[in-house]
C-alpha cells in the first residue's frame, strides 16, 4: 500500500519503541514520512539513525517529564503520541502471591505512564486543535489471564476506560484519541518465553505455543500476530485517512475474543 509521505511534516513519539511491536510501529510511521522519536529505558540493540532515541524510565513521573520536556524543547510540538509501553513481570500464581509493589509497578508502567504523557503533550495539541493519541491496551482488558497477569489485565482495563473518557473530553478540542487492543503478538521476547515454557514442560516450542493459545481459548487465525500487522493498523489510525475515527477501540487478535 502506498502510504509514503502521508505523515510528512508530522512529529511522532512511540514509547517502548526500541523493540518488538513498538519498534515496528516506529518504523511504520517513519516510512510514512514522520519524524519519529522513540523512548525506553535502554537504547535499541540495533541502531537506526533515523529514529531519535530518548532514554527514560516512564514508570516514574520524572522519566515522563524528561520525555515531554526534551520533545517539546527539541521539536517544538508533538503531533502523534503512541503510548505503546506496557509490560507484565509479576509472578504467576494468582492474587495471593502478589505484593503491593507488584500492583504499583504494573499500574505505573501500564496506566500512569500514558496518563502522564497525555497530560504533558495535550496542551499544545489542544492549542493547535490538532493531534492524535493512541493507547496500546490489550485484549486482557476484557479477557484477563488471572493466574499470571492479574495486575496487567486490570491496568489495561483501566487504560481502555480512561482512553474513552479522554476522547470525550478532547475530541471537541481537535485531538483524536483511540485504543488499540492486540492479542498475543509474536516478538523476540515472546519467542524466548515460549522457549522457557517448552524447557520447563519438556515439550517442543510448537507445543508450548499451542498451550498458550489454548489458555486464551484458542486463536481462530491459528497463530499470534506479527508486529508489523499491529503496526499497520496503528499507521492507518494516525493517518489523515482515519480522520473521523476517535473514541473507539480496535481489537487486533486473530479472533481470540469471541464476544461481540
Phi, psi and omega in degrees: 000140182270099176241015182298130175073004179290342175250018180302131180089352181272145175254124184233146175236130175241116179278151186060036190265014183269345182203170175061216182296325179298318178296318178298320177298314181300316181291327177295318179291326177297317179297332180275003173102001181283156164276123190241128176251137175238152179218145176192173179291323183241147179297152180296145179294320177253112185283136172238108186300344181273347176261125184271119187259135172237122178278125180197148174261100185284356175282357177243152177297324181294319179296319178296317180295324177301315181294314179302312183296316183293318181295312184290325179286329182275318188250346176086341181194171170223130181262324186228125177240118177251103180278082184266336184308131178188141181200159174222117179235019181282154182288154174284160177127003176084191189298327191289339183265357186270131177267169174302321181295323176302313180294313185296313183295322180292319180291322177299315184287321190261341181237308185288329178301308177295325178300315181293317180293318176303313182298325181286325185262340184297321183306317180286332175293315180295321179299322180270353184055044184200130177162156177226132175240128176246128173254119176273106180262228181190152174296345177291346171296340176247332189232071186289138173264083193299335183288339186230335188223043184301310180296321179298314180298319179294319179295319180291326174297318176297321180295320178298315181295314180300317182299317178296317180297317180296321179300316179301327182279317191256347177300318176297345179261008172101007183246124177274138179230127184224156177242134173243123182243097178282158166272217180287126178251133179279109178232174177298326179293319180290327177295318177296321178296318178297321178298320178293318177300318181295318179296317181294327182263000183054047181231180176275164177297322179297319178292323178295319179297318180295324180294324178291317178298322177297320179296331178279356185090011180095153174240105183309327180291339173095001180199164173292167176286153169273146179305321183294331180290320176291319180298324180295321177297314180297319179301321176293315187295329180272356185273165176299339180293343183250026189303333183265002181267122176199153177071016188243150174255132177248117180265129178231093192219012180065018178093012186301310181284120188273345183275160178283000000 
